[in-house]
Amino acid sequence: MKIIDGKFYSEQILSELRAEVAGLIDRDLRVPHIAAILVGSDGASETYIANKEKKARSVGITSSLYRLPANVSEKELLDVISFLNNDDEVDGILVQLPLPAHISATRVIETILPSKDVDGFHPINMGRLALGQDGFVPATPMGIMELLRRASIDTAGKHCVILGRSNIVGTPAALLMSRNNKYANSTVTLCHSKTENLAAIASSADILIAAIGKPEFVTASMIREGAVVIDVGIHRLPLKDGNYRIVGDVKYDEAATRTSAITPVPGGVGVMTTTCLLQNVMKAYHLRNGARPI
Ligand code: NAP
């Protein structure tokens, strides 16, 4: 059984990005820049943003953080985005979700210039993804594809079952896995809360991607012997001593006895997500500089 080591592949990609940024500095060129917007001071969002900024810095990508109060009006937030859309020094814009209830996340996402939408949530980028065109792909499914490719998992002609159809994970993952290219070409079944016989469908998968948001939902009996399992879930389970244990959507210990390859949690998909976001920032930079067409 092989452990698909997200930390290892993430470091590989970060080294590639670091070398690319160093090459820009050597040529006296501007380095990529990401602008992040944080509304309010939710603890988890603060941590996510800090991690993204730290990782960006580690490869030489610069960042700026726009902090807005929780009671900021939608108009004020949209004005900040418009300002960043027009700033030539900004390659990517990231608005940390979730937003307070009085702000429409849809309007916010649609205000970001598609060419700076490094989260890949804008309808234009989602549309490009659906059409098989080049654009920005959301970082989590992008991380899944990078893991499969770098770990040399054969996907062509395989039955890939995806549990969960969210816009940020399951649906884009289904589109990517069914694309007509060497690193995809899977036959995809996309499951959700109304799916009947989910356990039977899951156990027919060659590749099982769990993005269901339920701690340790996938048990050994739902996994075909020799399947590849990609666990997207991240949950903190409180322990009696006040600490917590991080688990995924898959019951790892029992699943691992049946799989040919599996991603751990933590250290699997999660660590790839911020790394792939930086790949998108680099892509946005090249796009804006005309060096690489989108
Ligand atoms: P989400 O928006 O809550 O979507 C969950 C999906 O699972 C929905 O499509 C839902 O179906 C389906 N579902 C829920 N309960 C089900 C059940 N009992 N049977 C079948 N389907 C069921 O979640 P998400 O944002 O995609 O996230 C999924 C997981 O990935 C979470 O654990 C999240 O923390 C994690 N995550 C990790 C990363 C990362 O960087 N590793 C990034 C994003 C998310 P319906 O559509 O019918 O409601």
mmCIF file of C-alpha atoms and ligand atoms in Angstrom:
data_model
loop_
_atom_site.group_PDB
_atom_site.id
_atom_site.type_symbol
_atom_site.label_atom_id
_atom_site.label_comp_id
_atom_site.label_asym_id
_atom_site.label_seq_id
_atom_site.Cartn_x
_atom_site.Cartn_y
_atom_site.Cartn_z
ATOM 1 C CA MET A 1 0.000 0.000 0.000
ATOM 2 C CA LYS A 2 1.334 3.375 -1.035
ATOM 3 C CA ILE A 3 0.769 6.560 0.946
ATOM 4 C CA ILE A 4 0.267 9.492 -1.424
ATOM 5 C CA ASP A 5 2.358 12.026 0.434
ATOM 6 C CA GLY A 6 0.898 15.494 -0.085
ATOM 7 C CA LYS A 7 3.726 17.156 1.842
ATOM 8 C CA PHE A 8 6.315 15.635 -0.488
ATOM 9 C CA TYR A 9 4.511 16.632 -3.706
ATOM 10 C CA SER A 10 3.667 20.040 -2.287
ATOM 11 C CA GLU A 11 7.386 20.641 -1.587
ATOM 12 C CA GLN A 12 8.149 19.557 -5.165
ATOM 13 C CA ILE A 13 5.752 22.171 -6.555
ATOM 14 C CA LEU A 14 6.974 24.853 -4.137
ATOM 15 C CA SER A 15 10.561 24.229 -5.306
ATOM 16 C CA GLU A 16 9.426 24.628 -8.911
ATOM 17 C CA LEU A 17 7.675 27.904 -8.045
ATOM 18 C CA ARG A 18 10.690 29.122 -6.027
ATOM 19 C CA ALA A 19 12.973 28.501 -9.013
ATOM 20 C CA GLU A 20 10.555 30.306 -11.321
ATOM 21 C CA VAL A 21 10.392 33.372 -9.045
ATOM 22 C CA ALA A 22 14.205 33.342 -8.668
ATOM 23 C CA GLY A 23 14.436 33.361 -12.475
ATOM 24 C CA LEU A 24 12.240 36.481 -12.587
ATOM 25 C CA ILE A 25 14.385 38.214 -9.951
ATOM 26 C CA ASP A 26 17.535 37.300 -11.910
ATOM 27 C CA ARG A 27 16.047 39.053 -14.916
ATOM 28 C CA ASP A 28 15.070 42.102 -12.804
ATOM 29 C CA LEU A 29 11.394 41.429 -13.420
ATOM 30 C CA ARG A 30 8.521 42.091 -11.057
ATOM 31 C CA VAL A 31 7.552 39.076 -8.907
ATOM 32 C CA PRO A 32 3.945 37.789 -8.690
ATOM 33 C CA HIS A 33 1.684 39.415 -6.125
ATOM 34 C CA ILE A 34 -1.492 38.164 -4.481
ATOM 35 C CA ALA A 35 -3.945 40.437 -2.674
ATOM 36 C CA ALA A 36 -6.093 38.812 -0.004
ATOM 37 C CA ILE A 37 -9.213 40.287 1.527
ATOM 38 C CA LEU A 38 -10.344 39.242 4.981
ATOM 39 C CA VAL A 39 -13.717 40.414 6.269
ATOM 40 C CA GLY A 40 -14.083 40.192 10.053
ATOM 41 C CA SER A 41 -11.763 38.241 12.303
ATOM 42 C CA ASP A 42 -12.934 34.630 12.277
ATOM 43 C CA GLY A 43 -10.203 32.503 13.869
ATOM 44 C CA ALA A 44 -10.128 29.785 11.190
ATOM 45 C CA SER A 45 -10.093 32.357 8.356
ATOM 46 C CA GLU A 46 -7.223 34.239 10.062
ATOM 47 C CA THR A 47 -5.237 30.983 10.189
ATOM 48 C CA TYR A 48 -5.973 30.107 6.544
ATOM 49 C CA ILE A 49 -4.917 33.564 5.357
ATOM 50 C CA ALA A 50 -1.751 33.525 7.501
ATOM 51 C CA ASN A 51 -0.806 30.100 6.076
ATOM 52 C CA LYS A 52 -1.362 31.258 2.510
ATOM 53 C CA GLU A 53 0.745 34.394 3.049
ATOM 54 C CA LYS A 54 3.520 32.375 4.713
ATOM 55 C CA LYS A 55 3.625 29.839 1.894
ATOM 56 C CA ALA A 56 3.598 32.593 -0.738
ATOM 57 C CA ARG A 57 6.520 34.307 1.020
ATOM 58 C CA SER A 58 8.427 31.011 1.129
ATOM 59 C CA VAL A 59 8.587 30.924 -2.678
ATOM 60 C CA GLY A 60 9.108 34.672 -3.169
ATOM 61 C CA ILE A 61 5.527 35.575 -4.138
ATOM 62 C CA THR A 62 4.572 38.820 -2.405
ATOM 63 C CA SER A 63 1.200 39.414 -0.813
ATOM 64 C CA SER A 64 -0.915 42.131 0.718
ATOM 65 C CA LEU A 65 -3.791 41.715 3.125
ATOM 66 C CA TYR A 66 -6.838 43.981 3.111
ATOM 67 C CA ARG A 67 -8.631 43.680 6.446
ATOM 68 C CA LEU A 68 -12.209 44.888 6.511
ATOM 69 C CA PRO A 69 -14.511 44.978 9.557
ATOM 70 C CA ALA A 70 -17.297 42.372 9.824
ATOM 71 C CA ASN A 71 -19.892 45.136 9.362
ATOM 72 C CA VAL A 72 -18.352 46.462 6.133
ATOM 73 C CA SER A 73 -21.014 47.108 3.491
ATOM 74 C CA GLU A 74 -21.116 44.986 0.344
ATOM 75 C CA LYS A 75 -20.526 48.146 -1.718
ATOM 76 C CA GLU A 76 -17.332 48.957 0.203
ATOM 77 C CA LEU A 77 -16.057 45.407 -0.314
ATOM 78 C CA LEU A 78 -16.866 45.509 -4.041
ATOM 79 C CA ASP A 79 -15.030 48.863 -4.255
ATOM 80 C CA VAL A 80 -11.888 47.276 -2.772
ATOM 81 C CA ILE A 81 -12.124 44.461 -5.328
ATOM 82 C CA SER A 82 -12.546 46.965 -8.190
ATOM 83 C CA PHE A 83 -9.503 48.849 -6.928
ATOM 84 C CA LEU A 84 -7.467 45.621 -6.940
ATOM 85 C CA ASN A 85 -8.834 44.649 -10.373
ATOM 86 C CA ASN A 86 -7.320 47.875 -11.705
ATOM 87 C CA ASP A 87 -4.011 47.595 -9.861
ATOM 88 C CA ASP A 88 -1.346 46.447 -12.330
ATOM 89 C CA GLU A 89 0.851 45.204 -9.490
ATOM 90 C CA VAL A 90 -1.795 42.682 -8.382
ATOM 91 C CA ASP A 91 -1.910 39.344 -10.212
ATOM 92 C CA GLY A 92 -4.381 37.421 -8.079
ATOM 93 C CA ILE A 93 -7.248 38.378 -5.779
ATOM 94 C CA LEU A 94 -8.468 36.128 -3.042
ATOM 95 C CA VAL A 95 -11.497 36.837 -0.880
ATOM 96 C CA GLN A 96 -11.489 34.588 2.165
ATOM 97 C CA LEU A 97 -14.806 32.753 2.495
ATOM 98 C CA PRO A 98 -17.203 32.509 4.264
ATOM 99 C CA LEU A 99 -18.393 36.123 4.222
ATOM 100 C CA PRO A 100 -20.849 37.685 6.712
ATOM 101 C CA ALA A 101 -24.502 36.906 5.869
ATOM 102 C CA HIS A 102 -25.298 40.461 4.681
ATOM 103 C CA ILE A 103 -22.796 40.143 1.801
ATOM 104 C CA SER A 104 -23.547 38.142 -1.336
ATOM 105 C CA ALA A 105 -20.608 35.802 -2.008
ATOM 106 C CA THR A 106 -21.891 35.384 -5.584
ATOM 107 C CA ARG A 107 -21.722 39.133 -6.265
ATOM 108 C CA VAL A 108 -18.292 39.326 -4.660
ATOM 109 C CA ILE A 109 -16.908 36.449 -6.759
ATOM 110 C CA GLU A 110 -18.443 37.858 -9.942
ATOM 111 C CA THR A 111 -16.786 41.234 -9.306
ATOM 112 C CA ILE A 112 -13.285 39.741 -9.337
ATOM 113 C CA LEU A 113 -11.714 39.988 -12.796
ATOM 114 C CA PRO A 114 -11.705 36.422 -14.227
ATOM 115 C CA SER A 115 -8.018 36.868 -15.112
ATOM 116 C CA LYS A 116 -7.245 37.566 -11.409
ATOM 117 C CA ASP A 117 -9.636 34.936 -10.021
ATOM 118 C CA VAL A 118 -6.962 32.597 -8.642
ATOM 119 C CA ASP A 119 -9.564 30.700 -6.583
ATOM 120 C CA GLY A 120 -11.262 29.714 -9.843
ATOM 121 C CA PHE A 121 -14.748 30.378 -8.475
ATOM 122 C CA HIS A 122 -15.846 32.972 -11.081
ATOM 123 C CA PRO A 123 -18.572 31.661 -13.465
ATOM 124 C CA ILE A 124 -16.267 32.418 -16.426
ATOM 125 C CA ASN A 125 -13.567 30.134 -15.006
ATOM 126 C CA MET A 126 -16.141 27.497 -13.992
ATOM 127 C CA GLY A 127 -17.543 27.695 -17.533
ATOM 128 C CA ARG A 128 -14.091 27.281 -19.046
ATOM 129 C CA LEU A 129 -13.555 24.262 -16.822
ATOM 130 C CA ALA A 130 -16.853 22.732 -17.971
ATOM 131 C CA LEU A 131 -15.930 23.365 -21.620
ATOM 132 C CA GLY A 132 -12.461 21.886 -21.215
ATOM 133 C CA GLN A 133 -10.862 25.271 -21.890
ATOM 134 C CA ASP A 134 -7.858 26.664 -20.062
ATOM 135 C CA GLY A 135 -8.705 28.875 -17.086
ATOM 136 C CA PHE A 136 -8.291 28.920 -13.335
ATOM 137 C CA VAL A 137 -9.255 25.670 -11.613
ATOM 138 C CA PRO A 138 -10.214 25.731 -7.904
ATOM 139 C CA ALA A 139 -7.166 24.813 -5.835
ATOM 140 C CA THR A 140 -8.521 21.717 -4.052
ATOM 141 C CA PRO A 141 -9.513 19.693 -7.159
ATOM 142 C CA MET A 142 -6.339 20.983 -8.796
ATOM 143 C CA GLY A 143 -4.414 19.538 -5.846
ATOM 144 C CA ILE A 144 -6.194 16.197 -6.284
ATOM 145 C CA MET A 145 -5.162 16.066 -9.959
ATOM 146 C CA GLU A 146 -1.564 17.006 -9.104
ATOM 147 C CA LEU A 147 -1.428 14.247 -6.486
ATOM 148 C CA LEU A 148 -2.730 11.617 -8.913
ATOM 149 C CA ARG A 149 -0.364 12.729 -11.685
ATOM 150 C CA ARG A 150 2.734 13.067 -9.529
ATOM 151 C CA ALA A 151 2.069 9.763 -7.754
ATOM 152 C CA SER A 152 1.730 8.125 -11.218
ATOM 153 C CA ILE A 153 -1.763 6.828 -10.547
ATOM 154 C CA ASP A 154 -3.290 5.451 -13.729
ATOM 155 C CA THR A 155 -6.634 7.192 -14.256
ATOM 156 C CA ALA A 156 -7.450 6.445 -17.895
ATOM 157 C CA GLY A 157 -10.500 4.219 -18.306
ATOM 158 C CA LYS A 158 -10.818 3.797 -14.529
ATOM 159 C CA HIS A 159 -14.080 4.154 -12.656
ATOM 160 C CA CYS A 160 -13.759 7.227 -10.444
ATOM 161 C CA VAL A 161 -16.450 7.693 -7.819
ATOM 162 C CA ILE A 162 -16.649 11.119 -6.204
ATOM 163 C CA LEU A 163 -18.600 11.560 -2.984
ATOM 164 C CA GLY A 164 -19.865 15.156 -2.802
ATOM 165 C CA ARG A 165 -20.870 17.596 -5.570
ATOM 166 C CA SER A 166 -19.908 20.986 -4.121
ATOM 167 C CA ASN A 167 -18.832 23.773 -6.482
ATOM 168 C CA ILE A 168 -15.401 23.987 -4.894
ATOM 169 C CA VAL A 169 -14.500 20.281 -4.769
ATOM 170 C CA GLY A 170 -16.772 17.519 -6.102
ATOM 171 C CA THR A 171 -18.155 19.110 -9.274
ATOM 172 C CA PRO A 172 -14.834 20.526 -10.569
ATOM 173 C CA ALA A 173 -13.109 17.241 -9.632
ATOM 174 C CA ALA A 174 -15.706 15.348 -11.723
ATOM 175 C CA LEU A 175 -15.073 17.651 -14.691
ATOM 176 C CA LEU A 176 -11.299 17.277 -14.369
ATOM 177 C CA MET A 177 -11.326 13.498 -13.945
ATOM 178 C CA SER A 178 -13.504 13.043 -17.033
ATOM 179 C CA ARG A 179 -11.441 15.371 -19.262
ATOM 180 C CA ASN A 180 -9.955 13.899 -22.402
ATOM 181 C CA ASN A 181 -6.286 13.928 -21.462
ATOM 182 C CA LYS A 182 -3.563 11.569 -20.360
ATOM 183 C CA TYR A 183 -3.917 12.349 -16.665
ATOM 184 C CA ALA A 184 -7.708 11.999 -16.562
ATOM 185 C CA ASN A 185 -9.988 10.077 -18.954
ATOM 186 C CA SER A 186 -11.773 8.402 -16.057
ATOM 187 C CA THR A 187 -15.392 7.273 -16.130
ATOM 188 C CA VAL A 188 -16.922 9.371 -13.378
ATOM 189 C CA THR A 189 -19.836 8.805 -11.022
ATOM 190 C CA LEU A 190 -20.707 11.852 -8.920
ATOM 191 C CA CYS A 191 -22.586 11.008 -5.703
ATOM 192 C CA HIS A 192 -24.495 13.295 -3.351
ATOM 193 C CA SER A 193 -26.982 13.192 -0.500
ATOM 194 C CA LYS A 194 -29.797 11.874 -2.741
ATOM 195 C CA THR A 195 -27.708 9.057 -4.230
ATOM 196 C CA GLU A 196 -29.199 5.613 -3.696
ATOM 197 C CA ASN A 197 -26.945 2.649 -2.888
ATOM 198 C CA LEU A 198 -23.998 4.944 -2.225
ATOM 199 C CA ALA A 199 -21.971 2.261 -0.433
ATOM 200 C CA ALA A 200 -22.349 -0.149 -3.367
ATOM 201 C CA ILE A 201 -21.354 2.540 -5.880
ATOM 202 C CA ALA A 202 -18.365 3.572 -3.756
ATOM 203 C CA SER A 203 -17.200 -0.020 -3.522
ATOM 204 C CA SER A 204 -17.173 -0.287 -7.327
ATOM 205 C CA ALA A 205 -14.618 2.538 -7.631
ATOM 206 C CA ASP A 206 -11.074 2.128 -8.886
ATOM 207 C CA ILE A 207 -10.483 5.661 -7.617
ATOM 208 C CA LEU A 208 -12.605 6.953 -4.748
ATOM 209 C CA ILE A 209 -12.565 10.676 -3.963
ATOM 210 C CA ALA A 210 -14.275 11.473 -0.661
ATOM 211 C CA ALA A 211 -15.426 15.105 -0.324
ATOM 212 C CA ILE A 212 -18.579 14.659 1.663
ATOM 213 C CA GLY A 213 -17.818 16.678 4.803
ATOM 214 C CA LYS A 214 -18.629 13.852 7.230
ATOM 215 C CA PRO A 215 -15.864 12.631 9.566
ATOM 216 C CA GLU A 216 -14.749 9.038 8.853
ATOM 217 C CA PHE A 217 -17.858 8.373 6.738
ATOM 218 C CA VAL A 218 -16.096 6.000 4.339
ATOM 219 C CA THR A 219 -15.391 2.644 5.956
ATOM 220 C CA ALA A 220 -13.456 -0.383 4.684
ATOM 221 C CA SER A 221 -16.602 -2.099 3.364
ATOM 222 C CA MET A 222 -17.160 0.845 0.968
ATOM 223 C CA ILE A 223 -13.757 0.375 -0.632
ATOM 224 C CA ARG A 224 -12.896 -2.110 -3.364
ATOM 225 C CA GLU A 225 -9.755 -4.158 -2.702
ATOM 226 C CA GLY A 226 -6.864 -2.349 -4.428
ATOM 227 C CA ALA A 227 -8.679 0.962 -4.962
ATOM 228 C CA VAL A 228 -6.972 4.356 -4.788
ATOM 229 C CA VAL A 229 -8.542 6.608 -2.148
ATOM 230 C CA ILE A 230 -8.258 10.389 -2.096
ATOM 231 C CA ASP A 231 -9.564 11.875 1.140
ATOM 232 C CA VAL A 232 -10.481 15.559 0.862
ATOM 233 C CA GLY A 233 -12.200 15.889 4.240
ATOM 234 C CA ILE A 234 -10.689 17.750 7.172
ATOM 235 C CA HIS A 235 -12.314 17.593 10.598
ATOM 236 C CA ARG A 236 -11.185 18.269 14.149
ATOM 237 C CA LEU A 237 -12.546 15.623 16.509
ATOM 238 C CA PRO A 238 -12.392 16.800 20.133
ATOM 239 C CA LEU A 239 -10.632 14.453 22.565
ATOM 240 C CA LYS A 240 -11.445 14.005 26.263
ATOM 241 C CA ASP A 241 -8.221 15.752 27.320
ATOM 242 C CA GLY A 242 -9.258 18.968 25.556
ATOM 243 C CA ASN A 243 -7.039 18.347 22.534
ATOM 244 C CA TYR A 244 -8.318 17.255 19.167
ATOM 245 C CA ARG A 245 -7.570 14.703 16.471
ATOM 246 C CA ILE A 246 -7.632 15.622 12.789
ATOM 247 C CA VAL A 247 -9.488 13.112 10.610
ATOM 248 C CA GLY A 248 -10.767 13.019 7.066
ATOM 249 C CA ASP A 249 -13.947 11.774 5.420
ATOM 250 C CA VAL A 250 -12.376 8.289 5.345
ATOM 251 C CA LYS A 251 -11.729 5.980 8.288
ATOM 252 C CA TYR A 252 -8.049 5.851 7.495
ATOM 253 C CA ASP A 253 -6.770 2.871 9.488
ATOM 254 C CA GLU A 254 -9.319 0.391 8.188
ATOM 255 C CA ALA A 255 -9.409 1.885 4.669
ATOM 256 C CA ALA A 256 -5.629 1.646 4.337
ATOM 257 C CA THR A 257 -5.799 -2.149 4.692
ATOM 258 C CA ARG A 258 -7.764 -2.386 1.417
ATOM 259 C CA THR A 259 -6.313 0.373 -0.773
ATOM 260 C CA SER A 260 -3.403 0.272 -3.199
ATOM 261 C CA ALA A 261 -2.794 3.966 -2.466
ATOM 262 C CA ILE A 262 -4.328 6.503 -0.088
ATOM 263 C CA THR A 263 -3.867 10.128 0.948
ATOM 264 C CA PRO A 264 -3.385 10.753 4.688
ATOM 265 C CA VAL A 265 -5.174 13.472 6.671
ATOM 266 C CA PRO A 266 -3.414 15.697 7.474
ATOM 267 C CA GLY A 267 -0.618 15.677 4.909
ATOM 268 C CA GLY A 268 -2.630 14.778 1.816
ATOM 269 C CA VAL A 269 -5.003 16.972 -0.172
ATOM 270 C CA GLY A 270 -5.088 19.811 2.398
ATOM 271 C CA VAL A 271 -1.423 20.723 2.084
ATOM 272 C CA MET A 272 -1.732 20.693 -1.722
ATOM 273 C CA THR A 273 -4.578 23.220 -1.757
ATOM 274 C CA THR A 274 -2.608 26.335 -0.764
ATOM 275 C CA THR A 275 0.283 25.186 -2.933
ATOM 276 C CA CYS A 276 -1.968 24.907 -5.990
ATOM 277 C CA LEU A 277 -3.386 28.343 -5.214
ATOM 278 C CA LEU A 278 0.170 29.671 -5.644
ATOM 279 C CA GLN A 279 0.449 27.819 -8.956
ATOM 280 C CA ASN A 280 -2.638 29.764 -10.010
ATOM 281 C CA VAL A 281 -1.029 33.042 -8.885
ATOM 282 C CA MET A 282 2.008 32.230 -11.032
ATOM 283 C CA LYS A 283 -0.292 31.407 -13.953
ATOM 284 C CA ALA A 284 -2.147 34.714 -13.470
ATOM 285 C CA TYR A 285 1.195 36.533 -13.472
ATOM 286 C CA HIS A 286 2.242 34.954 -16.782
ATOM 287 C CA LEU A 287 -1.179 35.606 -18.245
ATOM 288 C CA ARG A 288 -0.982 39.302 -17.329
ATOM 289 C CA ASN A 289 2.520 39.577 -18.705
ATOM 290 C CA GLY A 290 1.535 37.891 -21.943
ATOM 291 C CA ALA A 291 4.218 35.250 -21.482
ATOM 292 C CA ARG A 292 1.854 32.324 -21.471
ATOM 293 C CA PRO A 293 -1.636 32.579 -22.968
ATOM 294 C CA ILE A 294 -4.540 31.231 -20.956
HETATM 295 P P1 NAP B 1 -20.007 20.699 1.134
HETATM 296 O O1 NAP B 1 -20.124 21.955 0.362
HETATM 297 O O2 NAP B 1 -20.649 20.581 2.467
HETATM 298 O O3 NAP B 1 -20.554 19.503 0.199
HETATM 299 C C1 NAP B 1 -20.703 18.218 0.698
HETATM 300 C C2 NAP B 1 -21.235 17.335 -0.396
HETATM 301 O O4 NAP B 1 -21.415 16.028 0.145
HETATM 302 C C3 NAP B 1 -22.590 17.770 -0.940
HETATM 303 O O5 NAP B 1 -22.631 17.599 -2.339
HETATM 304 C C4 NAP B 1 -23.577 16.834 -0.261
HETATM 305 O O6 NAP B 1 -24.699 16.482 -1.066
HETATM 306 C C5 NAP B 1 -22.736 15.591 -0.078
HETATM 307 N N1 NAP B 1 -23.199 14.821 1.076
HETATM 308 C C6 NAP B 1 -23.324 15.238 2.351
HETATM 309 N N2 NAP B 1 -23.781 14.236 3.129
HETATM 310 C C7 NAP B 1 -23.952 13.161 2.321
HETATM 311 C C8 NAP B 1 -24.369 11.819 2.514
HETATM 312 N N3 NAP B 1 -24.719 11.357 3.724
HETATM 313 N N4 NAP B 1 -24.390 10.992 1.445
HETATM 314 C C9 NAP B 1 -24.022 11.427 0.225
HETATM 315 N N5 NAP B 1 -23.599 12.683 -0.031
HETATM 316 C C10 NAP B 1 -23.566 13.547 1.007
HETATM 317 O O7 NAP B 1 -18.499 20.288 1.366
HETATM 318 P P2 NAP B 1 -17.155 20.719 0.580
HETATM 319 O O8 NAP B 1 -16.910 22.167 0.776
HETATM 320 O O9 NAP B 1 -17.134 20.124 -0.774
HETATM 321 O O10 NAP B 1 -16.095 19.925 1.492
HETATM 322 C C11 NAP B 1 -16.101 18.535 1.617
HETATM 323 C C12 NAP B 1 -15.050 18.134 2.623
HETATM 324 O O11 NAP B 1 -13.791 18.540 2.136
HETATM 325 C C13 NAP B 1 -15.187 18.792 3.985
HETATM 326 O O12 NAP B 1 -14.743 17.871 4.964
HETATM 327 C C14 NAP B 1 -14.244 19.971 3.917
HETATM 328 O O13 NAP B 1 -13.732 20.330 5.176
HETATM 329 C C15 NAP B 1 -13.165 19.409 3.059
HETATM 330 N N6 NAP B 1 -12.423 20.400 2.287
HETATM 331 C C16 NAP B 1 -11.076 20.259 2.281
HETATM 332 C C17 NAP B 1 -10.312 21.115 1.523
HETATM 333 C C18 NAP B 1 -8.852 20.914 1.505
HETATM 334 O O14 NAP B 1 -8.100 21.821 1.244
HETATM 335 N N7 NAP B 1 -8.393 19.677 1.747
HETATM 336 C C19 NAP B 1 -10.898 22.139 0.771
HETATM 337 C C20 NAP B 1 -12.283 22.234 0.769
HETATM 338 C C21 NAP B 1 -13.041 21.347 1.527
HETATM 339 P P3 NAP B 1 -25.834 17.546 -1.525
HETATM 340 O O15 NAP B 1 -25.208 18.325 -2.646
HETATM 341 O O16 NAP B 1 -26.959 16.696 -1.974
HETATM 342 O O17 NAP B 1 -26.136 18.384 -0.320
#
